[in-house]
PDB file of N, CA and C and ligand atoms in Angstrom:
ATOM      1  N   MET A  42      -8.981   9.550  -1.149  1.00 43.00           N
ATOM      2  CA  MET A  42      -7.832   9.491  -0.261  1.00 43.00           C
ATOM      3  C   MET A  42      -7.030  10.784  -0.297  1.00 43.00           C
ATOM      4  N   SER A  43      -7.641  11.899  -0.570  1.00 49.00           N
ATOM      5  CA  SER A  43      -6.897  13.140  -0.695  1.00 49.00           C
ATOM      6  C   SER A  43      -6.310  13.615   0.618  1.00 49.00           C
ATOM      7  N   ALA A  44      -6.799  13.122   1.780  1.00 78.00           N
ATOM      8  CA  ALA A  44      -6.263  13.527   3.072  1.00 78.00           C
ATOM      9  C   ALA A  44      -4.966  12.794   3.400  1.00 78.00           C
ATOM     10  N   ALA A  45      -4.616  11.811   2.615  1.00 91.00           N
ATOM     11  CA  ALA A  45      -3.425  11.017   2.897  1.00 91.00           C
ATOM     12  C   ALA A  45      -2.146  11.776   2.546  1.00 91.00           C
ATOM     13  N   LEU A  46      -1.104  11.501   3.299  1.00 91.00           N
ATOM     14  CA  LEU A  46       0.218  12.048   3.000  1.00 91.00           C
ATOM     15  C   LEU A  46       0.868  11.209   1.913  1.00 91.00           C
ATOM     16  N   ILE A  47       1.653  11.845   1.073  1.00 94.00           N
ATOM     17  CA  ILE A  47       2.400  11.102   0.057  1.00 94.00           C
ATOM     18  C   ILE A  47       3.679  10.581   0.706  1.00 94.00           C
ATOM     19  N   ASP A  48       3.818   9.268   0.757  1.00 93.00           N
ATOM     20  CA  ASP A  48       5.043   8.689   1.314  1.00 93.00           C
ATOM     21  C   ASP A  48       6.164   8.780   0.302  1.00 93.00           C
ATOM     22  N   ARG A  49       5.865   8.411  -0.942  1.00 94.00           N
ATOM     23  CA  ARG A  49       6.820   8.512  -2.051  1.00 94.00           C
ATOM     24  C   ARG A  49       6.049   8.575  -3.354  1.00 94.00           C
ATOM     25  N   ARG A  50       6.656   9.107  -4.376  1.00 96.00           N
ATOM     26  CA  ARG A  50       5.975   9.254  -5.666  1.00 96.00           C
ATOM     27  C   ARG A  50       6.293   8.075  -6.574  1.00 96.00           C
ATOM     28  N   GLY A  51       6.039   6.895  -6.045  1.00 97.00           N
ATOM     29  CA  GLY A  51       6.267   5.681  -6.785  1.00 97.00           C
ATOM     30  C   GLY A  51       5.953   4.489  -5.903  1.00 97.00           C
ATOM     31  N   PRO A  52       5.975   3.289  -6.484  1.00 97.00           N
ATOM     32  CA  PRO A  52       5.610   2.092  -5.744  1.00 97.00           C
ATOM     33  C   PRO A  52       6.711   1.585  -4.813  1.00 97.00           C
ATOM     34  N   CYS A  53       6.296   0.751  -3.856  1.00 97.00           N
ATOM     35  CA  CYS A  53       7.206   0.098  -2.908  1.00 97.00           C
ATOM     36  C   CYS A  53       7.227  -1.395  -3.243  1.00 97.00           C
ATOM     37  N   PRO A  54       8.334  -1.905  -3.766  1.00 98.00           N
ATOM     38  CA  PRO A  54       8.381  -3.333  -4.085  1.00 98.00           C
ATOM     39  C   PRO A  54       8.508  -4.190  -2.828  1.00 98.00           C
ATOM     40  N   VAL A  55       7.690  -5.248  -2.776  1.00 98.00           N
ATOM     41  CA  VAL A  55       7.703  -6.165  -1.629  1.00 98.00           C
ATOM     42  C   VAL A  55       7.559  -7.589  -2.159  1.00 98.00           C
ATOM     43  N   ALA A  56       8.382  -8.504  -1.666  1.00 98.00           N
ATOM     44  CA  ALA A  56       8.247  -9.923  -2.004  1.00 98.00           C
ATOM     45  C   ALA A  56       7.263 -10.532  -1.005  1.00 98.00           C
ATOM     46  N   VAL A  57       6.015 -10.716  -1.435  1.00 98.00           N
ATOM     47  CA  VAL A  57       5.001 -11.252  -0.524  1.00 98.00           C
ATOM     48  C   VAL A  57       5.099 -12.773  -0.476  1.00 98.00           C
ATOM     49  N   ARG A  58       4.547 -13.309   0.630  1.00 97.00           N
ATOM     50  CA  ARG A  58       4.593 -14.758   0.832  1.00 97.00           C
ATOM     51  C   ARG A  58       3.187 -15.330   0.782  1.00 97.00           C
ATOM     52  N   PRO A  59       2.997 -16.460   0.130  1.00 97.00           N
ATOM     53  CA  PRO A  59       1.659 -17.037  -0.001  1.00 97.00           C
ATOM     54  C   PRO A  59       1.061 -17.373   1.363  1.00 97.00           C
ATOM     55  N   GLY A  60      -0.240 -17.065   1.495  1.00 98.00           N
ATOM     56  CA  GLY A  60      -0.964 -17.365   2.729  1.00 98.00           C
ATOM     57  C   GLY A  60      -0.881 -16.275   3.776  1.00 98.00           C
ATOM     58  N   GLU A  61      -0.055 -15.246   3.543  1.00 98.00           N
ATOM     59  CA  GLU A  61       0.088 -14.181   4.532  1.00 98.00           C
ATOM     60  C   GLU A  61      -0.806 -12.993   4.188  1.00 98.00           C
ATOM     61  N   ASP A  62      -1.255 -12.304   5.246  1.00 98.00           N
ATOM     62  CA  ASP A  62      -2.049 -11.086   5.091  1.00 98.00           C
ATOM     63  C   ASP A  62      -1.164  -9.872   5.306  1.00 98.00           C
ATOM     64  N   TYR A  63      -1.446  -8.840   4.546  1.00 98.00           N
ATOM     65  CA  TYR A  63      -0.693  -7.582   4.636  1.00 98.00           C
ATOM     66  C   TYR A  63      -1.693  -6.440   4.770  1.00 98.00           C
ATOM     67  N   LEU A  64      -1.372  -5.470   5.598  1.00 97.00           N
ATOM     68  CA  LEU A  64      -2.223  -4.290   5.786  1.00 97.00           C
ATOM     69  C   LEU A  64      -1.527  -3.095   5.154  1.00 97.00           C
ATOM     70  N   TRP A  65      -2.043  -2.679   4.005  1.00 97.00           N
ATOM     71  CA  TRP A  65      -1.466  -1.543   3.288  1.00 97.00           C
ATOM     72  C   TRP A  65      -1.885  -0.243   3.972  1.00 97.00           C
ATOM     73  N   CYS A  66      -0.931   0.640   4.181  1.00 96.00           N
ATOM     74  CA  CYS A  66      -1.175   1.941   4.826  1.00 96.00           C
ATOM     75  C   CYS A  66      -1.816   2.896   3.827  1.00 96.00           C
ATOM     76  N   PRO A  67      -3.031   3.422   4.129  1.00 95.00           N
ATOM     77  CA  PRO A  67      -3.686   4.373   3.230  1.00 95.00           C
ATOM     78  C   PRO A  67      -3.393   5.836   3.578  1.00 95.00           C
ATOM     79  N   CYS A  68      -2.853   6.086   4.755  1.00 94.00           N
ATOM     80  CA  CYS A  68      -2.746   7.481   5.224  1.00 94.00           C
ATOM     81  C   CYS A  68      -1.367   8.091   4.987  1.00 94.00           C
ATOM     82  N   GLY A  69      -0.358   7.256   4.762  1.00 94.00           N
ATOM     83  CA  GLY A  69       0.988   7.763   4.514  1.00 94.00           C
ATOM     84  C   GLY A  69       1.766   8.102   5.769  1.00 94.00           C
ATOM     85  N   CYS A  70       1.180   7.858   6.935  1.00 92.00           N
ATOM     86  CA  CYS A  70       1.829   8.231   8.205  1.00 92.00           C
ATOM     87  C   CYS A  70       2.643   7.108   8.838  1.00 92.00           C
ATOM     88  N   SER A  71       2.445   5.892   8.387  1.00 94.00           N
ATOM     89  CA  SER A  71       3.141   4.756   8.995  1.00 94.00           C
ATOM     90  C   SER A  71       4.653   4.868   8.819  1.00 94.00           C
ATOM     91  N   THR A  72       5.393   4.441   9.817  1.00 94.00           N
ATOM     92  CA  THR A  72       6.846   4.381   9.699  1.00 94.00           C
ATOM     93  C   THR A  72       7.274   3.012   9.176  1.00 94.00           C
ATOM     94  N   SER A  73       6.297   2.163   8.856  1.00 96.00           N
ATOM     95  CA  SER A  73       6.559   0.813   8.334  1.00 96.00           C
ATOM     96  C   SER A  73       6.059   0.701   6.898  1.00 96.00           C
ATOM     97  N   GLN A  74       6.225   1.756   6.092  1.00 97.00           N
ATOM     98  CA  GLN A  74       5.721   1.780   4.711  1.00 97.00           C
ATOM     99  C   GLN A  74       6.230   0.600   3.885  1.00 97.00           C
ATOM    100  N   PRO A  75       5.360   0.052   3.034  1.00 97.00           N
ATOM    101  CA  PRO A  75       4.036   0.545   2.664  1.00 97.00           C
ATOM    102  C   PRO A  75       2.915   0.018   3.554  1.00 97.00           C
ATOM    103  N   PHE A  76       3.277  -0.556   4.690  1.00 97.00           N
ATOM    104  CA  PHE A  76       2.268  -1.206   5.523  1.00 97.00           C
ATOM    105  C   PHE A  76       1.889  -0.379   6.745  1.00 97.00           C
ATOM    106  N   CYS A  77       0.751  -0.745   7.315  1.00 96.00           N
ATOM    107  CA  CYS A  77       0.177  -0.037   8.450  1.00 96.00           C
ATOM    108  C   CYS A  77       1.052  -0.176   9.695  1.00 96.00           C
ATOM    109  N   GLY A  78       1.167   0.942  10.393  1.00 92.00           N
ATOM    110  CA  GLY A  78       1.873   0.933  11.675  1.00 92.00           C
ATOM    111  C   GLY A  78       0.987   1.449  12.789  1.00 92.00           C
ATOM    112  N   GLY A  79      -0.314   1.652  12.472  1.00 89.00           N
ATOM    113  CA  GLY A  79      -1.267   2.128  13.468  1.00 89.00           C
ATOM    114  C   GLY A  79      -1.399   3.638  13.514  1.00 89.00           C
ATOM    115  N   SER A  80      -0.679   4.357  12.678  1.00 85.00           N
ATOM    116  CA  SER A  80      -0.692   5.826  12.708  1.00 85.00           C
ATOM    117  C   SER A  80      -1.971   6.436  12.142  1.00 85.00           C
ATOM    118  N   HIS A  81      -2.805   5.631  11.484  1.00 81.00           N
ATOM    119  CA  HIS A  81      -4.017   6.158  10.853  1.00 81.00           C
ATOM    120  C   HIS A  81      -5.100   6.509  11.855  1.00 81.00           C
ATOM    121  N   LYS A  82      -4.975   6.070  13.089  1.00 80.00           N
ATOM    122  CA  LYS A  82      -6.038   6.285  14.077  1.00 80.00           C
ATOM    123  C   LYS A  82      -6.360   7.774  14.181  1.00 80.00           C
ATOM    124  N   GLY A  83      -7.637   8.100  13.952  1.00 76.00           N
ATOM    125  CA  GLY A  83      -8.089   9.488  14.004  1.00 76.00           C
ATOM    126  C   GLY A  83      -7.995  10.192  12.656  1.00 76.00           C
ATOM    127  N   ALA A  84      -7.420   9.527  11.653  1.00 74.00           N
ATOM    128  CA  ALA A  84      -7.253  10.149  10.338  1.00 74.00           C
ATOM    129  C   ALA A  84      -8.459   9.896   9.431  1.00 74.00           C
ATOM    130  N   GLY A  85      -9.383   9.041   9.859  1.00 83.00           N
ATOM    131  CA  GLY A  85     -10.548   8.740   9.041  1.00 83.00           C
ATOM    132  C   GLY A  85     -10.243   7.786   7.908  1.00 83.00           C
ATOM    133  N   LEU A  86      -9.111   7.151   7.954  1.00 89.00           N
ATOM    134  CA  LEU A  86      -8.718   6.177   6.931  1.00 89.00           C
ATOM    135  C   LEU A  86      -8.421   4.854   7.616  1.00 89.00           C
ATOM    136  N   VAL A  87      -8.725   3.772   6.939  1.00 92.00           N
ATOM    137  CA  VAL A  87      -8.456   2.456   7.517  1.00 92.00           C
ATOM    138  C   VAL A  87      -7.549   1.675   6.574  1.00 92.00           C
ATOM    139  N   PRO A  88      -6.692   0.814   7.124  1.00 95.00           N
ATOM    140  CA  PRO A  88      -5.788   0.047   6.276  1.00 95.00           C
ATOM    141  C   PRO A  88      -6.537  -0.941   5.377  1.00 95.00           C
ATOM    142  N   PHE A  89      -5.920  -1.243   4.251  1.00 96.00           N
ATOM    143  CA  PHE A  89      -6.493  -2.173   3.274  1.00 96.00           C
ATOM    144  C   PHE A  89      -5.823  -3.524   3.469  1.00 96.00           C
ATOM    145  N   ARG A  90      -6.649  -4.566   3.722  1.00 97.00           N
ATOM    146  CA  ARG A  90      -6.104  -5.914   3.935  1.00 97.00           C
ATOM    147  C   ARG A  90      -5.899  -6.601   2.592  1.00 97.00           C
ATOM    148  N   PHE A  91      -4.696  -7.143   2.404  1.00 97.00           N
ATOM    149  CA  PHE A  91      -4.373  -7.874   1.179  1.00 97.00           C
ATOM    150  C   PHE A  91      -3.892  -9.262   1.570  1.00 97.00           C
ATOM    151  N   HIS A  92      -4.485 -10.298   0.967  1.00 98.00           N
ATOM    152  CA  HIS A  92      -4.093 -11.678   1.225  1.00 98.00           C
ATOM    153  C   HIS A  92      -3.291 -12.188   0.031  1.00 98.00           C
ATOM    154  N   ALA A  93      -2.070 -12.571   0.263  1.00 98.00           N
ATOM    155  CA  ALA A  93      -1.200 -13.059  -0.820  1.00 98.00           C
ATOM    156  C   ALA A  93      -1.520 -14.516  -1.143  1.00 98.00           C
ATOM    157  N   GLU A  94      -1.719 -14.771  -2.414  1.00 97.00           N
ATOM    158  CA  GLU A  94      -2.005 -16.136  -2.881  1.00 97.00           C
ATOM    159  C   GLU A  94      -0.740 -16.830  -3.366  1.00 97.00           C
ATOM    160  N   ARG A  95       0.221 -16.024  -3.840  1.00 96.00           N
ATOM    161  CA  ARG A  95       1.432 -16.596  -4.426  1.00 96.00           C
ATOM    162  C   ARG A  95       2.683 -15.925  -3.875  1.00 96.00           C
ATOM    163  N   ASP A  96       3.795 -16.596  -4.024  1.00 97.00           N
ATOM    164  CA  ASP A  96       5.103 -16.040  -3.695  1.00 97.00           C
ATOM    165  C   ASP A  96       5.534 -15.217  -4.907  1.00 97.00           C
ATOM    166  N   GLU A  97       5.447 -13.873  -4.775  1.00 96.00           N
ATOM    167  CA  GLU A  97       5.739 -13.028  -5.928  1.00 96.00           C
ATOM    168  C   GLU A  97       6.107 -11.617  -5.477  1.00 96.00           C
ATOM    169  N   PRO A  98       6.803 -10.883  -6.317  1.00 97.00           N
ATOM    170  CA  PRO A  98       7.057  -9.477  -5.999  1.00 97.00           C
ATOM    171  C   PRO A  98       5.831  -8.646  -6.373  1.00 97.00           C
ATOM    172  N   LEU A  99       5.410  -7.766  -5.465  1.00 97.00           N
ATOM    173  CA  LEU A  99       4.308  -6.845  -5.744  1.00 97.00           C
ATOM    174  C   LEU A  99       4.795  -5.426  -5.514  1.00 97.00           C
ATOM    175  N   TYR A 100       4.129  -4.483  -6.145  1.00 98.00           N
ATOM    176  CA  TYR A 100       4.529  -3.082  -6.074  1.00 98.00           C
ATOM    177  C   TYR A 100       3.397  -2.281  -5.421  1.00 98.00           C
ATOM    178  N   PHE A 101       3.511  -2.140  -4.103  1.00 98.00           N
ATOM    179  CA  PHE A 101       2.468  -1.452  -3.346  1.00 98.00           C
ATOM    180  C   PHE A 101       2.567   0.052  -3.557  1.00 98.00           C
ATOM    181  N   CYS A 102       1.408   0.687  -3.649  1.00 98.00           N
ATOM    182  CA  CYS A 102       1.341   2.131  -3.855  1.00 98.00           C
ATOM    183  C   CYS A 102       2.015   2.883  -2.707  1.00 98.00           C
ATOM    184  N   GLY A 103       2.874   3.817  -3.069  1.00 97.00           N
ATOM    185  CA  GLY A 103       3.525   4.654  -2.067  1.00 97.00           C
ATOM    186  C   GLY A 103       2.996   6.079  -2.072  1.00 97.00           C
ATOM    187  N   CYS A 104       2.262   6.447  -3.128  1.00 97.00           N
ATOM    188  CA  CYS A 104       1.778   7.833  -3.230  1.00 97.00           C
ATOM    189  C   CYS A 104       0.479   8.049  -2.477  1.00 97.00           C
ATOM    190  N   LYS A 105      -0.230   6.971  -2.181  1.00 96.00           N
ATOM    191  CA  LYS A 105      -1.503   7.016  -1.441  1.00 96.00           C
ATOM    192  C   LYS A 105      -2.613   7.732  -2.191  1.00 96.00           C
ATOM    193  N   ARG A 106      -2.470   7.867  -3.513  1.00 95.00           N
ATOM    194  CA  ARG A 106      -3.518   8.476  -4.333  1.00 95.00           C
ATOM    195  C   ARG A 106      -4.161   7.453  -5.264  1.00 95.00           C
ATOM    196  N   ILE A 107      -3.814   6.209  -5.073  1.00 94.00           N
ATOM    197  CA  ILE A 107      -4.302   5.139  -5.928  1.00 94.00           C
ATOM    198  C   ILE A 107      -5.824   5.022  -5.874  1.00 94.00           C
ATOM    199  N   HIS A 108      -6.425   4.574  -6.973  1.00 91.00           N
ATOM    200  CA  HIS A 108      -7.869   4.417  -7.047  1.00 91.00           C
ATOM    201  C   HIS A 108      -8.305   3.015  -6.648  1.00 91.00           C
ATOM    202  N   THR A 109      -7.449   2.020  -6.860  1.00 92.00           N
ATOM    203  CA  THR A 109      -7.789   0.637  -6.532  1.00 92.00           C
ATOM    204  C   THR A 109      -6.659   0.016  -5.739  1.00 92.00           C
ATOM    205  N   PRO A 110      -6.596   0.251  -4.412  1.00 95.00           N
ATOM    206  CA  PRO A 110      -5.498  -0.258  -3.600  1.00 95.00           C
ATOM    207  C   PRO A 110      -5.463  -1.784  -3.555  1.00 95.00           C
ATOM    208  N   PRO A 111      -4.277  -2.368  -3.262  1.00 97.00           N
ATOM    209  CA  PRO A 111      -3.113  -1.677  -2.714  1.00 97.00           C
ATOM    210  C   PRO A 111      -1.946  -1.521  -3.705  1.00 97.00           C
ATOM    211  N   CYS A 112      -2.042  -2.113  -4.885  1.00 97.00           N
ATOM    212  CA  CYS A 112      -0.874  -2.099  -5.776  1.00 97.00           C
ATOM    213  C   CYS A 112      -0.928  -0.941  -6.777  1.00 97.00           C
ATOM    214  N   CYS A 113       0.235  -0.415  -7.065  1.00 97.00           N
ATOM    215  CA  CYS A 113       0.404   0.737  -7.955  1.00 97.00           C
ATOM    216  C   CYS A 113      -0.338   0.536  -9.276  1.00 97.00           C
ATOM    217  N   ASP A 114      -1.086   1.575  -9.679  1.00 96.00           N
ATOM    218  CA  ASP A 114      -1.790   1.540 -10.962  1.00 96.00           C
ATOM    219  C   ASP A 114      -1.335   2.672 -11.876  1.00 96.00           C
ATOM    220  N   GLY A 115      -0.253   3.349 -11.482  1.00 97.00           N
ATOM    221  CA  GLY A 115       0.284   4.415 -12.308  1.00 97.00           C
ATOM    222  C   GLY A 115      -0.242   5.799 -11.968  1.00 97.00           C
ATOM    223  N   THR A 116      -1.158   5.890 -11.005  1.00 96.00           N
ATOM    224  CA  THR A 116      -1.719   7.196 -10.621  1.00 96.00           C
ATOM    225  C   THR A 116      -0.627   8.174 -10.220  1.00 96.00           C
ATOM    226  N   HIS A 117       0.452   7.695  -9.630  1.00 96.00           N
ATOM    227  CA  HIS A 117       1.530   8.581  -9.156  1.00 96.00           C
ATOM    228  C   HIS A 117       2.156   9.385 -10.297  1.00 96.00           C
ATOM    229  N   GLU A 118       2.032   8.902 -11.510  1.00 96.00           N
ATOM    230  CA  GLU A 118       2.649   9.603 -12.640  1.00 96.00           C
ATOM    231  C   GLU A 118       1.987  10.947 -12.932  1.00 96.00           C
ATOM    232  N   SER A 119       0.775  11.157 -12.395  1.00 95.00           N
ATOM    233  CA  SER A 119       0.075  12.426 -12.629  1.00 95.00           C
ATOM    234  C   SER A 119       0.241  13.400 -11.462  1.00 95.00           C
ATOM    235  N   LEU A 120       1.041  13.048 -10.469  1.00 92.00           N
ATOM    236  CA  LEU A 120       1.224  13.938  -9.306  1.00 92.00           C
ATOM    237  C   LEU A 120       2.203  15.045  -9.598  1.00 92.00           C
TER     238      LEU A 120
HETATM  239  S1  LIG B1157       2.700   4.722  -6.236  1.00 66.44           S
HETATM  240 FE1  LIG B1157       0.633   5.254  -6.000  1.00 66.44          FE
HETATM  241  S2  LIG B1157      -0.207   4.748  -7.910  1.00 66.44           S
HETATM  242 FE2  LIG B1157       1.868   4.307  -8.154  1.00 66.44          FE
END
């Protein structure tokens, strides 16, 4: 994902709802971060679909350098 823009150097907390699908933005261009806004078209990157099983807070990657999307794994700490 090296072609992606860095939206922020840390995670984006989101309270997800059970049964809902979320499209995580991999390119960093969306104005609806951390989710897809359709800006990836032509960037060679596609959004990552995440299905929430529980009502819980999650920390979606904002740096777009994560190795296992969509939730922060600490990769941003090496930027
Ligand atoms: S914000 Fe991308 S790995 Fe933490």
